[in-house]
PDB file of C-alpha atoms in Angstrom:
ATOM      1  CA  MET A   1     179.379 -94.047 225.430  1.00 48.00           C
ATOM      2  CA  PRO A   2     179.676 -97.472 223.727  1.00 57.00           C
ATOM      3  CA  PRO A   3     177.097-100.077 224.761  1.00 69.00           C
ATOM      4  CA  ASP A   4     178.002-102.613 227.446  1.00 80.00           C
ATOM      5  CA  TRP A   5     178.334-105.495 224.981  1.00 89.00           C
ATOM      6  CA  ILE A   6     181.558-104.164 223.480  1.00 88.00           C
ATOM      7  CA  THR A   7     183.355-104.653 226.822  1.00 86.00           C
ATOM      8  CA  ARG A   8     182.861-108.421 226.375  1.00 87.00           C
ATOM      9  CA  PHE A   9     185.461-108.203 223.617  1.00 91.00           C
ATOM     10  CA  PRO A  10     188.537-106.416 225.056  1.00 90.00           C
ATOM     11  CA  GLU A  11     190.304-106.640 221.692  1.00 90.00           C
ATOM     12  CA  LEU A  12     187.830-104.040 220.365  1.00 91.00           C
ATOM     13  CA  ALA A  13     188.970-101.450 222.930  1.00 89.00           C
ATOM     14  CA  PRO A  14     191.761-100.091 220.652  1.00 92.00           C
ATOM     15  CA  LEU A  15     189.228 -99.131 217.968  1.00 93.00           C
ATOM     16  CA  THR A  16     188.970 -95.381 217.494  1.00 93.00           C
ATOM     17  CA  PRO A  17     185.825 -93.654 218.831  1.00 91.00           C
ATOM     18  CA  ALA A  18     184.590 -93.309 215.239  1.00 93.00           C
ATOM     19  CA  GLU A  19     185.126 -97.039 214.576  1.00 94.00           C
ATOM     20  CA  GLN A  20     183.415 -98.029 217.837  1.00 92.00           C
ATOM     21  CA  LYS A  21     180.516 -95.721 216.960  1.00 91.00           C
ATOM     22  CA  LEU A  22     180.243 -97.325 213.523  1.00 93.00           C
ATOM     23  CA  ILE A  23     180.117-100.897 214.790  1.00 94.00           C
ATOM     24  CA  THR A  24     177.792-100.229 217.720  1.00 91.00           C
ATOM     25  CA  GLU A  25     175.323 -98.123 215.750  1.00 92.00           C
ATOM     26  CA  ARG A  26     174.993-100.619 212.906  1.00 94.00           C
ATOM     27  CA  ALA A  27     175.125-103.852 214.904  1.00 94.00           C
ATOM     28  CA  GLN A  28     171.980-105.452 216.275  1.00 94.00           C
ATOM     29  CA  ILE A  29     171.492-107.533 219.425  1.00 94.00           C
ATOM     30  CA  VAL A  30     169.617-110.739 218.600  1.00 95.00           C
ATOM     31  CA  SER A  31     168.137-113.323 220.959  1.00 96.00           C
ATOM     32  CA  LEU A  32     167.413-116.876 219.846  1.00 96.00           C
ATOM     33  CA  PRO A  33     165.807-119.797 221.696  1.00 97.00           C
ATOM     34  CA  ALA A  34     167.524-123.164 222.043  1.00 95.00           C
ATOM     35  CA  GLN A  35     167.482-125.506 219.028  1.00 93.00           C
ATOM     36  CA  THR A  36     167.336-122.660 216.496  1.00 96.00           C
ATOM     37  CA  THR A  37     169.257-123.030 213.232  1.00 95.00           C
ATOM     38  CA  VAL A  38     171.550-120.005 212.965  1.00 96.00           C
ATOM     39  CA  PHE A  39     173.004-120.939 209.586  1.00 95.00           C
ATOM     40  CA  ALA A  40     172.883-123.923 207.239  1.00 94.00           C
ATOM     41  CA  PRO A  41     174.776-125.311 204.204  1.00 93.00           C
ATOM     42  CA  GLY A  42     174.285-123.307 201.026  1.00 94.00           C
ATOM     43  CA  LEU A  43     173.284-120.067 202.753  1.00 95.00           C
ATOM     44  CA  PRO A  44     175.403-116.898 202.534  1.00 95.00           C
ATOM     45  CA  ALA A  45     176.825-115.177 205.616  1.00 95.00           C
ATOM     46  CA  GLU A  46     174.962-111.918 206.110  1.00 95.00           C
ATOM     47  CA  ASN A  47     176.357-110.885 209.505  1.00 96.00           C
ATOM     48  CA  PHE A  48     179.558-111.155 211.541  1.00 96.00           C
ATOM     49  CA  LEU A  49     178.438-112.915 214.722  1.00 93.00           C
ATOM     50  CA  LEU A  50     179.774-112.165 218.215  1.00 95.00           C
ATOM     51  CA  LEU A  51     178.264-114.336 220.926  1.00 95.00           C
ATOM     52  CA  LEU A  52     177.369-112.706 224.248  1.00 95.00           C
ATOM     53  CA  GLU A  53     175.539-115.524 226.029  1.00 94.00           C
ATOM     54  CA  GLY A  54     174.750-119.187 225.380  1.00 95.00           C
ATOM     55  CA  THR A  55     176.285-121.804 223.120  1.00 94.00           C
ATOM     56  CA  VAL A  56     176.069-122.534 219.390  1.00 95.00           C
ATOM     57  CA  ARG A  57     177.040-125.989 218.117  1.00 91.00           C
ATOM     58  CA  VAL A  58     178.585-126.068 214.643  1.00 92.00           C
ATOM     59  CA  GLN A  59     178.298-129.437 212.912  1.00 87.00           C
ATOM     60  CA  GLN A  60     178.705-130.963 209.489  1.00 85.00           C
ATOM     61  CA  VAL A  61     176.838-133.790 207.769  1.00 75.00           C
ATOM     62  CA  SER A  62     178.645-136.078 205.321  1.00 68.00           C
ATOM     63  CA  ALA A  63     177.191-137.388 202.071  1.00 63.00           C
ATOM     64  CA  ASN A  64     176.223-140.653 203.816  1.00 66.00           C
ATOM     65  CA  GLY A  65     174.376-138.768 206.548  1.00 66.00           C
ATOM     66  CA  ARG A  66     176.976-139.049 209.328  1.00 72.00           C
ATOM     67  CA  GLU A  67     177.229-135.966 211.534  1.00 77.00           C
ATOM     68  CA  ILE A  68     180.199-134.572 213.417  1.00 81.00           C
ATOM     69  CA  VAL A  69     180.462-131.658 215.837  1.00 83.00           C
ATOM     70  CA  LEU A  70     183.237-129.366 214.594  1.00 85.00           C
ATOM     71  CA  TYR A  71     183.295-126.876 217.467  1.00 86.00           C
ATOM     72  CA  ARG A  72     181.128-124.805 219.776  1.00 88.00           C
ATOM     73  CA  VAL A  73     180.900-121.030 220.058  1.00 92.00           C
ATOM     74  CA  ALA A  74     180.410-119.612 223.561  1.00 92.00           C
ATOM     75  CA  GLY A  75     180.016-116.141 225.063  1.00 92.00           C
ATOM     76  CA  GLY A  76     182.877-113.803 224.190  1.00 91.00           C
ATOM     77  CA  GLU A  77     183.709-115.697 220.982  1.00 92.00           C
ATOM     78  CA  SER A  78     183.072-115.336 217.261  1.00 92.00           C
ATOM     79  CA  CYS A  79     182.203-118.042 214.739  1.00 92.00           C
ATOM     80  CA  ILE A  80     185.084-118.924 212.403  1.00 90.00           C
ATOM     81  CA  MET A  81     182.739-120.510 209.869  1.00 91.00           C
ATOM     82  CA  THR A  82     180.915-117.193 209.533  1.00 95.00           C
ATOM     83  CA  THR A  83     184.198-115.293 209.370  1.00 94.00           C
ATOM     84  CA  ALA A  84     185.489-117.592 206.623  1.00 93.00           C
ATOM     85  CA  CYS A  85     182.320-117.146 204.569  1.00 95.00           C
ATOM     86  CA  LEU A  86     182.436-113.356 204.939  1.00 95.00           C
ATOM     87  CA  LEU A  87     186.094-113.222 203.892  1.00 93.00           C
ATOM     88  CA  SER A  88     185.747-115.602 200.932  1.00 93.00           C
ATOM     89  CA  GLY A  89     182.236-114.793 199.736  1.00 93.00           C
ATOM     90  CA  ASP A  90     181.400-118.510 199.851  1.00 94.00           C
ATOM     91  CA  THR A  91     178.256-119.991 201.357  1.00 95.00           C
ATOM     92  CA  TYR A  92     178.188-122.049 204.535  1.00 94.00           C
ATOM     93  CA  ASN A  93     179.103-125.732 204.304  1.00 90.00           C
ATOM     94  CA  ALA A  94     178.118-126.547 207.889  1.00 91.00           C
ATOM     95  CA  GLU A  95     175.180-125.998 210.226  1.00 93.00           C
ATOM     96  CA  GLY A  96     175.055-123.855 213.355  1.00 95.00           C
ATOM     97  CA  VAL A  97     172.405-124.690 215.978  1.00 95.00           C
ATOM     98  CA  THR A  98     171.820-123.012 219.335  1.00 96.00           C
ATOM     99  CA  GLU A  99     172.218-125.497 222.191  1.00 92.00           C
ATOM    100  CA  THR A 100     170.899-123.008 224.759  1.00 95.00           C
ATOM    101  CA  PRO A 101     169.100-119.680 224.542  1.00 96.00           C
ATOM    102  CA  VAL A 102     171.565-117.350 222.838  1.00 96.00           C
ATOM    103  CA  LYS A 103     172.200-113.624 222.843  1.00 96.00           C
ATOM    104  CA  ALA A 104     174.528-112.343 220.132  1.00 96.00           C
ATOM    105  CA  VAL A 105     175.693-109.244 218.288  1.00 95.00           C
ATOM    106  CA  ALA A 106     175.073-109.308 214.541  1.00 96.00           C
ATOM    107  CA  VAL A 107     177.351-106.937 212.623  1.00 96.00           C
ATOM    108  CA  PRO A 108     176.075-106.490 209.036  1.00 96.00           C
ATOM    109  CA  LYS A 109     178.338-107.740 206.268  1.00 96.00           C
ATOM    110  CA  ALA A 110     178.791-104.239 204.825  1.00 96.00           C
ATOM    111  CA  THR A 111     179.943-102.907 208.197  1.00 96.00           C
ATOM    112  CA  PHE A 112     182.290-105.863 208.652  1.00 96.00           C
ATOM    113  CA  GLU A 113     183.865-105.191 205.244  1.00 96.00           C
ATOM    114  CA  ASP A 114     184.112-101.463 205.957  1.00 96.00           C
ATOM    115  CA  LEU A 115     185.949-102.048 209.242  1.00 96.00           C
ATOM    116  CA  MET A 116     188.207-104.706 207.720  1.00 96.00           C
ATOM    117  CA  ALA A 117     189.248-102.180 205.074  1.00 95.00           C
ATOM    118  CA  ARG A 118     189.832 -99.216 207.382  1.00 93.00           C
ATOM    119  CA  SER A 119     190.906-100.601 210.777  1.00 96.00           C
ATOM    120  CA  ALA A 120     194.082-102.555 211.514  1.00 95.00           C
ATOM    121  CA  ASP A 121     192.830-103.130 215.078  1.00 95.00           C
ATOM    122  CA  PHE A 122     189.585-104.660 213.827  1.00 96.00           C
ATOM    123  CA  ARG A 123     191.502-106.902 211.400  1.00 95.00           C
ATOM    124  CA  ARG A 124     193.742-108.002 214.280  1.00 94.00           C
ATOM    125  CA  PHE A 125     190.659-108.845 216.361  1.00 94.00           C
ATOM    126  CA  VAL A 126     189.076-110.881 213.552  1.00 94.00           C
ATOM    127  CA  PHE A 127     192.194-112.823 212.619  1.00 93.00           C
ATOM    128  CA  SER A 128     193.287-113.534 216.203  1.00 91.00           C
ATOM    129  CA  HIS A 129     189.903-115.120 216.961  1.00 88.00           C
ATOM    130  CA  TYR A 130     190.013-116.941 213.636  1.00 89.00           C
ATOM    131  CA  ALA A 131     193.479-118.355 214.263  1.00 87.00           C
ATOM    132  CA  SER A 132     192.683-119.603 217.764  1.00 83.00           C
ATOM    133  CA  ARG A 133     189.536-121.405 216.613  1.00 81.00           C
ATOM    134  CA  ILE A 134     191.302-122.926 213.596  1.00 83.00           C
ATOM    135  CA  THR A 135     193.704-124.526 216.067  1.00 79.00           C
ATOM    136  CA  ASP A 136     190.725-126.047 217.911  1.00 76.00           C
ATOM    137  CA  LEU A 137     189.282-127.308 214.631  1.00 76.00           C
ATOM    138  CA  LEU A 138     192.577-128.916 213.621  1.00 78.00           C
ATOM    139  CA  HIS A 139     192.601-130.678 216.993  1.00 72.00           C
ATOM    140  CA  VAL A 140     189.195-132.188 216.154  1.00 71.00           C
ATOM    141  CA  VAL A 141     190.532-133.381 212.783  1.00 73.00           C
ATOM    142  CA  GLU A 142     193.576-134.902 214.492  1.00 68.00           C
ATOM    143  CA  GLU A 143     191.400-136.719 217.035  1.00 68.00           C
ATOM    144  CA  VAL A 144     189.051-138.133 214.403  1.00 67.00           C
ATOM    145  CA  ALA A 145     191.899-139.210 212.142  1.00 63.00           C
ATOM    146  CA  PHE A 146     194.377-140.619 214.634  1.00 63.00           C
ATOM    147  CA  GLU A 147     192.954-141.181 218.141  1.00 70.00           C
ATOM    148  CA  ARG A 148     191.300-144.449 219.159  1.00 83.00           C
ATOM    149  CA  ILE A 149     187.542-144.166 219.508  1.00 84.00           C
ATOM    150  CA  ASP A 150     187.475-145.735 222.987  1.00 89.00           C
ATOM    151  CA  LYS A 151     189.894-143.075 224.300  1.00 88.00           C
ATOM    152  CA  ARG A 152     187.880-140.267 222.717  1.00 85.00           C
ATOM    153  CA  LEU A 153     184.614-141.669 224.039  1.00 89.00           C
ATOM    154  CA  ALA A 154     186.039-141.975 227.555  1.00 90.00           C
ATOM    155  CA  GLN A 155     187.232-138.353 227.450  1.00 89.00           C
ATOM    156  CA  ARG A 156     183.908-137.111 226.109  1.00 87.00           C
ATOM    157  CA  LEU A 157     182.025-138.876 228.892  1.00 91.00           C
ATOM    158  CA  LEU A 158     184.332-137.295 231.449  1.00 91.00           C
ATOM    159  CA  ASP A 159     183.837-133.864 229.900  1.00 88.00           C
ATOM    160  CA  LEU A 160     180.054-134.041 229.733  1.00 86.00           C
ATOM    161  CA  THR A 161     178.991-135.775 232.953  1.00 88.00           C
ATOM    162  CA  ASN A 162     177.728-133.669 235.853  1.00 85.00           C
ATOM    163  CA  ALA A 163     179.013-133.669 239.438  1.00 82.00           C
ATOM    164  CA  GLU A 164     177.063-136.865 240.162  1.00 84.00           C
ATOM    165  CA  GLY A 165     178.617-138.616 237.171  1.00 84.00           C
ATOM    166  CA  ARG A 166     175.391-138.583 235.167  1.00 88.00           C
ATOM    167  CA  LEU A 167     174.842-137.607 231.577  1.00 88.00           C
ATOM    168  CA  GLY A 168     171.524-137.462 229.761  1.00 86.00           C
ATOM    169  CA  VAL A 169     172.460-138.322 226.203  1.00 85.00           C
ATOM    170  CA  THR A 170     171.613-140.835 223.494  1.00 86.00           C
ATOM    171  CA  HIS A 171     174.117-143.063 221.731  1.00 88.00           C
ATOM    172  CA  GLN A 172     173.407-141.151 218.519  1.00 86.00           C
ATOM    173  CA  GLU A 173     174.226-137.808 220.165  1.00 85.00           C
ATOM    174  CA  LEU A 174     177.543-139.200 221.401  1.00 87.00           C
ATOM    175  CA  ALA A 175     178.258-140.515 217.903  1.00 84.00           C
ATOM    176  CA  VAL A 176     177.718-137.019 216.483  1.00 81.00           C
ATOM    177  CA  GLU A 177     180.106-135.585 219.083  1.00 82.00           C
ATOM    178  CA  LEU A 178     182.782-138.064 218.035  1.00 83.00           C
ATOM    179  CA  GLY A 179     182.152-138.221 214.299  1.00 75.00           C
ATOM    180  CA  THR A 180     181.498-141.950 214.248  1.00 80.00           C
ATOM    181  CA  ALA A 181     178.585-144.366 213.864  1.00 79.00           C
ATOM    182  CA  ARG A 182     176.011-144.969 216.594  1.00 82.00           C
ATOM    183  CA  GLU A 183     176.733-148.686 216.492  1.00 84.00           C
ATOM    184  CA  VAL A 184     180.404-148.044 217.301  1.00 84.00           C
ATOM    185  CA  VAL A 185     179.497-145.902 220.309  1.00 85.00           C
ATOM    186  CA  SER A 186     176.963-148.458 221.534  1.00 88.00           C
ATOM    187  CA  ARG A 187     179.519-151.248 221.318  1.00 88.00           C
ATOM    188  CA  HIS A 188     182.084-149.355 223.371  1.00 88.00           C
ATOM    189  CA  LEU A 189     179.539-148.201 225.936  1.00 90.00           C
ATOM    190  CA  LYS A 190     178.427-151.781 226.470  1.00 90.00           C
ATOM    191  CA  GLU A 191     182.066-152.793 226.937  1.00 88.00           C
ATOM    192  CA  PHE A 192     182.546-149.995 229.491  1.00 91.00           C
ATOM    193  CA  GLN A 193     179.442-151.241 231.271  1.00 91.00           C
ATOM    194  CA  ARG A 194     180.733-154.825 231.234  1.00 87.00           C
ATOM    195  CA  ARG A 195     183.916-153.608 232.918  1.00 90.00           C
ATOM    196  CA  GLY A 196     181.884-151.884 235.609  1.00 92.00           C
ATOM    197  CA  TRP A 197     182.882-148.360 234.612  1.00 93.00           C
ATOM    198  CA  LEU A 198     179.355-147.092 233.976  1.00 92.00           C
ATOM    199  CA  ALA A 199     175.689-148.027 234.015  1.00 91.00           C
ATOM    200  CA  LEU A 200     173.386-147.541 231.039  1.00 90.00           C
ATOM    201  CA  THR A 201     169.683-146.829 231.019  1.00 86.00           C
ATOM    202  CA  ARG A 202     167.582-145.382 228.224  1.00 82.00           C
ATOM    203  CA  GLY A 203     168.926-141.909 227.442  1.00 80.00           C
ATOM    204  CA  LEU A 204     171.143-141.840 230.548  1.00 87.00           C
ATOM    205  CA  VAL A 205     174.764-142.720 231.286  1.00 90.00           C
ATOM    206  CA  HIS A 206     175.914-143.019 234.902  1.00 91.00           C
ATOM    207  CA  VAL A 207     179.691-143.121 235.368  1.00 91.00           C
ATOM    208  CA  THR A 208     180.512-145.428 238.289  1.00 91.00           C
ATOM    209  CA  ASP A 209     184.304-145.699 237.904  1.00 92.00           C
ATOM    210  CA  ARG A 210     185.647-142.318 236.834  1.00 91.00           C
ATOM    211  CA  ARG A 211     189.254-143.253 237.562  1.00 91.00           C
ATOM    212  CA  SER A 212     189.234-146.097 235.038  1.00 92.00           C
ATOM    213  CA  LEU A 213     187.806-143.808 232.355  1.00 92.00           C
ATOM    214  CA  GLU A 214     190.482-141.234 233.168  1.00 91.00           C
ATOM    215  CA  ARG A 215     193.205-143.866 232.740  1.00 90.00           C
ATOM    216  CA  LEU A 216     191.779-144.918 229.376  1.00 89.00           C
ATOM    217  CA  ALA A 217     191.443-141.295 228.192  1.00 87.00           C
ATOM    218  CA  ALA A 218     195.069-140.691 229.159  1.00 86.00           C
ATOM    219  CA  GLY A 219     196.174-143.715 227.134  1.00 77.00           C
ATOM    220  CA  ASP A 220     197.106-145.910 230.120  1.00 62.00           C
TER     221      ASP A 220
END
């Protein structure tokens, strides 16, 4: 009987009993606390990672020190950066950090390569996840390259605030989310505050006019 974790990935159901036995016997369940570095630039990929619980933030740092969040990996997903490194043999060029406590399945590189060679169903699983996340990543590139920063900031605030309209975050953290400078974020936040759309205190944003932010995010 396969372990319960494999049911989190329905695309693995078509694997033959022998293939399921191979992956479940060789894979390991790992648990990591929040704020743990999962991988970093220059390191090789040693395992194919399947997330069961929690969230991993994947970010990149430019030569001038500016950070940008590329994507997040949540339960039931795989990491395309890891997949790319396993397929190409290259090292990581981004950093993965756990945002919450994380539980994941680590499939050793040798097992990943074995299944890629022998199983069309496993290849389909890997490439379907890869393709869907590449689309998300291209959306980030499009936003950074073409969308106005005030629209993107308004949308990010709407996405991250809780039911009470509050968000505990620094200007630097928002800048990393948007791939811009802290000073740019601070300037726009102060303008939003001047318009009466939100209130700012140290490390806290309180949205007071959600409808106006929604109109800005929609391009109105």
